[in-house]
Amino acid sequence: MILDGKQIAAQIRGELREQVQALLASGQRAPKLAVVIVGHNPASETYVNNKIKACAEVGIEAEKIAYEEYITEQALLTEVRRLNSDETIDGFIVQLPLPAHISESSVLSAIDYRKDVDGLTPQSMGRVIQGLDAFISATPKGIRELLARYKIQTEGKHVVVIGRSNIVGKPMAMLLMQRPYLSLPNMSASSLGDATVTVCHSKTRDLKSICLTADILIVAAGSPKLLTADMVKEGATVIDVGINRVDDPTTPKGYRLVGDVDFEHVAPKAAYITPVPGGVGPMTIVSLLQNTLQAYNEHTR
Ligand code: NAD
């Protein structure tokens, strides 16, 4: 069965739209997100524009704050501190990557975790580990929501996560191994957890035999066709996070997007599988919207 992230994301956007409309109907202001972008990286500009468009679709106000490539780290930190104390902003993100002369970790560390709707600050990640209220980074949050909406249980299951990045692999592993008693945002999905999690990475030996023991595979490596059919147990759930460009002269752009999973051969063995595109990607954007509404609710409480 295909896990249709596009359809679930549309459903969640509908729910968010209703919640925002109810706020406006009761005389309250709309939630507001600010998005800081530095420079003109075309991929970053596309991501930022998509995020702003998605906000508009559900009635969340979004402000784009653009700086030229040559902004200093000090000036960017000053802007972050201003946003931390700007009462009209419920949450904000700083689009990564930043230019090489700016330390991403210094900038992320300066963001107030109560406004960190990307869930990338050390404080947010530490709080998630400790089971305290915090924003969860968008991709793991979206995957958890997708599993929950398809009622895929994780309790006692063996989950293999391929990839150990701060934005996907690590928080994903953390969420699924946790006891689900936590008061994390997004209650429908917070009942998931209690899994036995193995995290694999580029130095893992014999990836295949580890993957073959997985009930749920979450692949976030950025390597096309890394997961092949001979690595997947019959009836497993396969979540493909990868987004890779491969040359394809038959398409107008000359390339197409593929995941990390050999979908064609893995799909017949999998009980559930996400496609690329249309699986994890749409869930990632919708998670940012959910986090922004959550930030608003906490900020205006
Ligand atoms: P990253 O490059 O930071 O991390 C990749 C991880 O995969 C590393 O930890 C590395 O050790 C591991 N890895 C790489 N090759 C491997 C191999 N052959 N075997 C085992 N492990 C291997 O990447 P990231 O930011 O976590 O993103 C991973 C992929 O997910 C990328 O394709 C990225 O574009 C995609 N992504 C998609 C979304 C989405 O919304 N769908 C969001 C974030 C990232």
Short mmCIF file of C-alpha atoms and ligand atoms in Angstrom, two decimals:
data_model
loop_
_atom_site.label_atom_id
_atom_site.label_comp_id
_atom_site.label_asym_id
_atom_site.label_seq_id
_atom_site.Cartn_x
_atom_site.Cartn_y
_atom_site.Cartn_z
CA MET A 1 0.00 0.00 0.00
CA ILE A 2 1.25 3.45 -0.90
CA LEU A 3 1.48 5.92 1.98
CA ASP A 4 0.10 9.00 0.25
CA GLY A 5 1.85 11.93 1.89
CA LYS A 6 0.40 14.35 -0.61
CA GLN A 7 -3.16 13.41 0.28
CA ILE A 8 -2.55 13.34 4.06
CA ALA A 9 -0.77 16.70 3.88
CA ALA A 10 -3.77 18.17 2.03
CA GLN A 11 -6.06 16.80 4.73
CA ILE A 12 -3.91 18.35 7.47
CA ARG A 13 -3.79 21.69 5.63
CA GLY A 14 -7.61 21.59 5.60
CA GLU A 15 -7.66 21.01 9.36
CA LEU A 16 -5.17 23.84 9.94
CA ARG A 17 -7.18 26.20 7.73
CA GLU A 18 -10.27 25.51 9.85
CA GLN A 19 -8.36 26.13 13.08
CA VAL A 20 -6.99 29.45 11.81
CA GLN A 21 -10.41 30.51 10.55
CA ALA A 22 -11.88 29.75 13.97
CA LEU A 23 -9.24 32.00 15.56
CA LEU A 24 -10.04 34.85 13.19
CA ALA A 25 -13.79 34.36 13.69
CA SER A 26 -13.29 34.76 17.44
CA GLY A 27 -11.51 38.08 16.88
CA GLN A 28 -7.95 36.89 17.37
CA ARG A 29 -5.04 37.65 15.07
CA ALA A 30 -3.59 35.14 12.61
CA PRO A 31 -0.47 33.14 13.57
CA LYS A 32 2.70 34.60 12.10
CA LEU A 33 5.89 32.96 10.85
CA ALA A 34 9.07 34.77 9.80
CA VAL A 35 11.52 33.15 7.40
CA VAL A 36 15.06 34.48 7.24
CA ILE A 37 17.01 33.77 4.09
CA VAL A 38 20.60 34.82 3.39
CA GLY A 39 21.93 35.03 -0.17
CA HIS A 40 20.42 33.67 -3.36
CA ASN A 41 20.88 29.90 -3.29
CA PRO A 42 18.23 28.82 -5.86
CA ALA A 43 17.21 25.68 -3.91
CA SER A 44 16.84 27.70 -0.69
CA GLU A 45 14.78 30.34 -2.50
CA THR A 46 12.45 27.64 -3.82
CA TYR A 47 12.07 26.07 -0.36
CA VAL A 48 11.39 29.44 1.26
CA ASN A 49 8.83 30.42 -1.38
CA ASN A 50 7.08 27.05 -0.97
CA LYS A 51 6.92 27.50 2.79
CA ILE A 52 5.47 31.01 2.43
CA LYS A 53 2.92 29.78 -0.11
CA ALA A 54 1.91 26.91 2.19
CA CYS A 55 1.39 29.39 5.06
CA ALA A 56 -0.84 31.56 2.88
CA GLU A 57 -2.94 28.52 1.95
CA VAL A 58 -3.94 27.91 5.56
CA GLY A 59 -4.18 31.55 6.65
CA ILE A 60 -0.86 31.78 8.52
CA GLU A 61 0.85 35.10 7.94
CA ALA A 62 4.41 34.74 6.69
CA GLU A 63 7.13 37.35 6.42
CA LYS A 64 10.22 36.76 4.31
CA ILE A 65 13.30 38.54 5.65
CA ALA A 66 16.01 38.44 3.00
CA TYR A 67 19.65 39.41 3.50
CA GLU A 68 22.46 39.61 1.00
CA GLU A 69 25.21 37.00 1.08
CA TYR A 70 27.67 39.42 2.70
CA ILE A 71 25.69 40.02 5.93
CA THR A 72 28.01 39.50 8.91
CA GLU A 73 27.42 36.85 11.54
CA GLN A 74 27.02 39.61 14.14
CA ALA A 75 24.32 41.34 12.11
CA LEU A 76 22.47 38.07 11.59
CA LEU A 77 22.68 37.29 15.31
CA THR A 78 21.25 40.74 16.04
CA GLU A 79 18.34 39.96 13.72
CA VAL A 80 17.76 36.61 15.45
CA ARG A 81 17.65 38.33 18.84
CA ARG A 82 15.21 40.92 17.47
CA LEU A 83 12.94 38.14 16.23
CA ASN A 84 13.18 36.36 19.59
CA SER A 85 11.63 39.40 21.26
CA ASP A 86 9.26 40.52 18.49
CA GLU A 87 5.82 39.97 20.01
CA THR A 88 4.11 39.91 16.61
CA ILE A 89 6.11 36.84 15.48
CA ASP A 90 5.08 33.45 16.87
CA GLY A 91 7.86 31.43 15.30
CA PHE A 92 10.70 31.84 12.84
CA ILE A 93 13.22 29.86 10.88
CA VAL A 94 16.61 30.64 9.42
CA GLN A 95 16.89 28.82 6.11
CA LEU A 96 20.01 26.66 5.85
CA PRO A 97 22.65 26.45 4.50
CA LEU A 98 24.17 29.79 5.51
CA PRO A 99 27.21 31.27 3.71
CA ALA A 100 30.53 29.78 4.82
CA HIS A 101 31.58 32.85 6.85
CA ILE A 102 28.60 32.44 9.21
CA SER A 103 28.54 29.71 11.85
CA GLU A 104 25.26 27.82 11.55
CA SER A 105 25.59 26.48 15.04
CA SER A 106 26.05 30.00 16.52
CA VAL A 107 22.96 31.23 14.69
CA LEU A 108 20.82 28.21 15.61
CA SER A 109 21.94 28.42 19.23
CA ALA A 110 20.76 32.05 19.40
CA ILE A 111 17.15 31.18 18.48
CA ASP A 112 14.74 31.08 21.42
CA TYR A 113 13.53 27.46 21.53
CA ARG A 114 9.96 28.68 22.11
CA LYS A 115 10.05 30.20 18.62
CA ASP A 116 12.18 27.48 17.03
CA VAL A 117 9.51 26.01 14.73
CA ASP A 118 12.20 24.15 12.76
CA GLY A 119 13.20 22.32 15.95
CA LEU A 120 16.89 22.59 15.12
CA THR A 121 18.34 24.46 18.10
CA PRO A 122 20.42 22.50 20.60
CA GLN A 123 17.84 23.36 23.23
CA SER A 124 14.92 22.02 21.19
CA MET A 125 16.77 18.81 20.40
CA GLY A 126 17.86 18.36 24.00
CA ARG A 127 14.31 18.91 25.20
CA VAL A 128 12.99 16.34 22.74
CA ILE A 129 15.54 13.83 24.07
CA GLN A 130 14.37 14.52 27.60
CA GLY A 131 10.70 14.26 26.66
CA LEU A 132 9.95 17.92 27.37
CA ASP A 133 7.73 20.15 25.25
CA ALA A 134 9.67 21.26 22.20
CA PHE A 135 9.26 21.67 18.49
CA ILE A 136 10.25 18.59 16.54
CA SER A 137 12.07 19.10 13.28
CA ALA A 138 9.73 18.97 10.34
CA THR A 139 10.73 15.77 8.55
CA PRO A 140 10.71 13.35 11.51
CA LYS A 141 7.54 14.99 12.77
CA GLY A 142 5.90 14.53 9.37
CA ILE A 143 6.96 10.88 9.18
CA ARG A 144 5.55 10.22 12.62
CA GLU A 145 2.29 11.87 11.61
CA LEU A 146 2.12 9.82 8.41
CA LEU A 147 2.60 6.57 10.36
CA ALA A 148 -0.04 7.65 12.86
CA ARG A 149 -2.61 8.59 10.22
CA TYR A 150 -2.20 5.17 8.57
CA LYS A 151 -2.42 3.58 12.04
CA ILE A 152 0.96 1.89 11.69
CA GLN A 153 1.95 0.82 15.20
CA THR A 154 5.54 1.18 16.32
CA GLU A 155 5.36 -0.41 19.78
CA GLY A 156 7.84 -3.28 20.07
CA LYS A 157 8.74 -3.03 16.37
CA HIS A 158 12.29 -3.00 15.11
CA VAL A 159 12.84 0.28 13.28
CA VAL A 160 16.01 0.73 11.25
CA VAL A 161 16.89 4.35 10.46
CA ILE A 162 19.54 4.84 7.78
CA GLY A 163 21.18 8.24 8.29
CA ARG A 164 22.29 10.09 11.42
CA SER A 165 21.84 13.76 10.51
CA ASN A 166 20.57 16.32 13.00
CA ILE A 167 17.58 17.15 10.83
CA VAL A 168 16.34 13.64 10.05
CA GLY A 169 18.11 10.52 11.35
CA LYS A 170 18.87 11.48 14.96
CA PRO A 171 15.52 13.07 15.88
CA MET A 172 13.65 10.29 14.03
CA ALA A 173 15.39 7.60 16.05
CA MET A 174 14.77 9.52 19.25
CA LEU A 175 11.05 9.97 18.65
CA LEU A 176 10.40 6.32 17.84
CA MET A 177 12.35 4.90 20.77
CA GLN A 178 10.67 7.15 23.32
CA ARG A 179 7.96 6.17 25.73
CA PRO A 180 4.83 7.78 24.30
CA TYR A 181 3.71 9.42 27.52
CA LEU A 182 5.30 12.68 26.50
CA SER A 183 3.40 15.90 26.16
CA LEU A 184 5.01 16.60 22.83
CA PRO A 185 3.15 18.76 20.33
CA ASN A 186 0.74 17.08 17.95
CA MET A 187 -1.11 14.61 20.07
CA SER A 188 -2.37 12.34 17.30
CA ALA A 189 1.14 11.18 16.55
CA SER A 190 2.63 11.40 20.02
CA SER A 191 1.20 8.00 20.89
CA LEU A 192 3.86 6.50 18.62
CA GLY A 193 7.11 5.32 20.12
CA ASP A 194 8.20 2.30 22.13
CA ALA A 195 10.11 0.91 19.14
CA THR A 196 13.50 -0.76 19.24
CA VAL A 197 15.59 1.47 17.02
CA THR A 198 18.84 0.78 15.18
CA VAL A 199 20.59 3.72 13.54
CA CYS A 200 22.81 2.93 10.54
CA HIS A 201 25.19 5.26 8.75
CA SER A 202 27.99 5.38 6.24
CA LYS A 203 30.34 3.34 8.45
CA THR A 204 27.80 0.63 9.32
CA ARG A 205 28.99 -2.87 8.47
CA ASP A 206 26.67 -5.30 6.72
CA LEU A 207 23.78 -2.90 6.26
CA LYS A 208 21.83 -5.57 4.41
CA SER A 209 21.57 -8.04 7.27
CA ILE A 210 20.50 -5.26 9.68
CA CYS A 211 17.85 -4.01 7.25
CA LEU A 212 16.50 -7.54 6.81
CA THR A 213 15.52 -7.56 10.49
CA ALA A 214 13.55 -4.31 10.24
CA ASP A 215 9.77 -4.09 10.58
CA ILE A 216 10.01 -0.41 9.62
CA LEU A 217 12.80 1.07 7.50
CA ILE A 218 13.38 4.82 7.36
CA VAL A 219 15.94 5.70 4.73
CA ALA A 220 17.53 9.16 4.83
CA ALA A 221 20.95 8.84 3.23
CA GLY A 222 20.75 10.88 0.03
CA SER A 223 21.85 7.96 -2.15
CA PRO A 224 19.63 6.73 -5.02
CA LYS A 225 18.62 3.04 -4.87
CA LEU A 226 20.57 2.49 -1.66
CA LEU A 227 17.77 0.24 -0.37
CA THR A 228 17.19 -2.66 -2.75
CA ALA A 229 14.61 -5.45 -2.59
CA ASP A 230 17.07 -8.03 -1.22
CA MET A 231 17.51 -5.82 1.89
CA VAL A 232 13.81 -5.73 2.79
CA LYS A 233 11.81 -8.26 4.80
CA GLU A 234 8.47 -9.29 3.31
CA GLY A 235 5.71 -7.10 4.80
CA ALA A 236 8.00 -4.33 6.09
CA THR A 237 7.05 -0.64 6.08
CA VAL A 238 9.44 1.49 4.03
CA ILE A 239 9.73 5.26 4.43
CA ASP A 240 11.87 6.91 1.78
CA VAL A 241 13.16 10.32 2.85
CA GLY A 242 15.75 10.79 0.11
CA ILE A 243 15.46 13.46 -2.55
CA ASN A 244 18.03 12.97 -5.29
CA ARG A 245 18.25 14.48 -8.76
CA VAL A 246 19.05 11.97 -11.48
CA ASP A 247 19.65 12.91 -15.12
CA ASP A 248 16.71 12.20 -17.37
CA PRO A 249 16.92 13.73 -20.86
CA THR A 250 13.31 12.68 -21.53
CA THR A 251 11.99 15.26 -19.02
CA PRO A 252 11.71 18.99 -19.79
CA LYS A 253 14.13 19.87 -16.97
CA GLY A 254 16.62 17.15 -17.94
CA TYR A 255 16.38 15.48 -14.53
CA ARG A 256 13.87 13.85 -12.22
CA LEU A 257 13.66 13.37 -8.47
CA VAL A 258 14.13 9.94 -6.94
CA GLY A 259 14.40 8.71 -3.38
CA ASP A 260 16.89 6.39 -1.69
CA VAL A 261 14.77 3.29 -2.27
CA ASP A 262 14.61 1.14 -5.40
CA PHE A 263 10.85 1.68 -5.39
CA GLU A 264 10.00 -0.52 -8.34
CA HIS A 265 11.47 -3.66 -6.79
CA VAL A 266 10.93 -2.89 -3.09
CA ALA A 267 7.24 -1.93 -3.36
CA PRO A 268 5.97 -5.48 -4.12
CA LYS A 269 7.59 -6.75 -0.88
CA ALA A 270 6.54 -3.87 1.37
CA ALA A 271 3.26 -3.73 3.27
CA TYR A 272 3.48 0.08 3.16
CA ILE A 273 5.82 2.33 1.22
CA THR A 274 6.16 6.06 0.55
CA PRO A 275 6.70 7.28 -3.02
CA VAL A 276 9.13 10.02 -4.06
CA PRO A 277 7.82 12.56 -4.81
CA GLY A 278 4.52 12.62 -2.90
CA GLY A 279 5.50 10.82 0.31
CA VAL A 280 7.62 12.43 3.01
CA GLY A 281 8.18 15.77 1.20
CA PRO A 282 4.63 17.17 1.52
CA MET A 283 4.49 16.02 5.16
CA THR A 284 7.64 18.04 5.92
CA ILE A 285 6.11 21.36 4.88
CA VAL A 286 2.85 20.70 6.68
CA SER A 287 4.78 19.96 9.89
CA LEU A 288 6.23 23.46 9.82
CA LEU A 289 2.69 24.85 9.62
CA GLN A 290 1.60 22.67 12.55
CA ASN A 291 4.60 23.85 14.56
CA THR A 292 3.78 27.49 13.78
CA LEU A 293 0.20 27.09 14.98
CA GLN A 294 1.49 25.35 18.08
CA ALA A 295 3.90 28.25 18.70
CA TYR A 296 1.00 30.69 18.32
CA ASN A 297 -1.15 28.74 20.77
CA GLU A 298 1.60 28.71 23.37
CA HIS A 299 2.59 32.33 22.74
CA THR A 300 -0.95 33.70 23.02
CA ARG A 301 -2.06 31.47 25.89
P1 NAD B 1 22.95 14.12 5.35
O1 NAD B 1 23.82 14.10 4.15
O2 NAD B 1 23.16 15.14 6.40
O3 NAD B 1 23.05 12.70 6.06
C1 NAD B 1 23.05 11.52 5.32
C2 NAD B 1 23.28 10.37 6.27
O4 NAD B 1 23.23 9.15 5.55
C3 NAD B 1 24.64 10.41 6.96
O5 NAD B 1 24.44 10.27 8.35
C4 NAD B 1 25.42 9.22 6.39
O6 NAD B 1 26.20 8.59 7.38
C5 NAD B 1 24.31 8.31 5.91
N1 NAD B 1 24.70 7.58 4.70
C6 NAD B 1 25.10 8.11 3.51
N2 NAD B 1 25.38 7.11 2.64
C7 NAD B 1 25.14 5.94 3.29
C8 NAD B 1 25.27 4.59 2.94
N3 NAD B 1 25.68 4.22 1.74
N4 NAD B 1 24.92 3.66 3.86
C9 NAD B 1 24.50 4.02 5.09
N5 NAD B 1 24.37 5.29 5.47
C10 NAD B 1 24.69 6.26 4.60
O7 NAD B 1 21.47 14.12 4.78
P2 NAD B 1 20.06 14.57 5.41
O8 NAD B 1 20.01 16.02 5.50
O9 NAD B 1 19.71 13.72 6.58
O10 NAD B 1 19.13 14.12 4.19
C11 NAD B 1 19.10 12.79 3.72
C12 NAD B 1 18.29 12.72 2.45
O11 NAD B 1 16.96 13.11 2.75
C13 NAD B 1 18.76 13.67 1.34
O12 NAD B 1 18.49 13.06 0.10
C14 NAD B 1 17.88 14.87 1.52
O13 NAD B 1 17.70 15.60 0.32
C15 NAD B 1 16.60 14.21 1.95
N6 NAD B 1 15.71 15.05 2.75
C16 NAD B 1 14.40 15.03 2.41
C17 NAD B 1 13.50 15.75 3.13
C18 NAD B 1 12.06 15.70 2.76
O14 NAD B 1 11.31 16.55 3.14
N7 NAD B 1 11.64 14.68 2.02
C19 NAD B 1 13.91 16.52 4.23
C20 NAD B 1 15.27 16.49 4.58
C21 NAD B 1 16.16 15.73 3.84
#
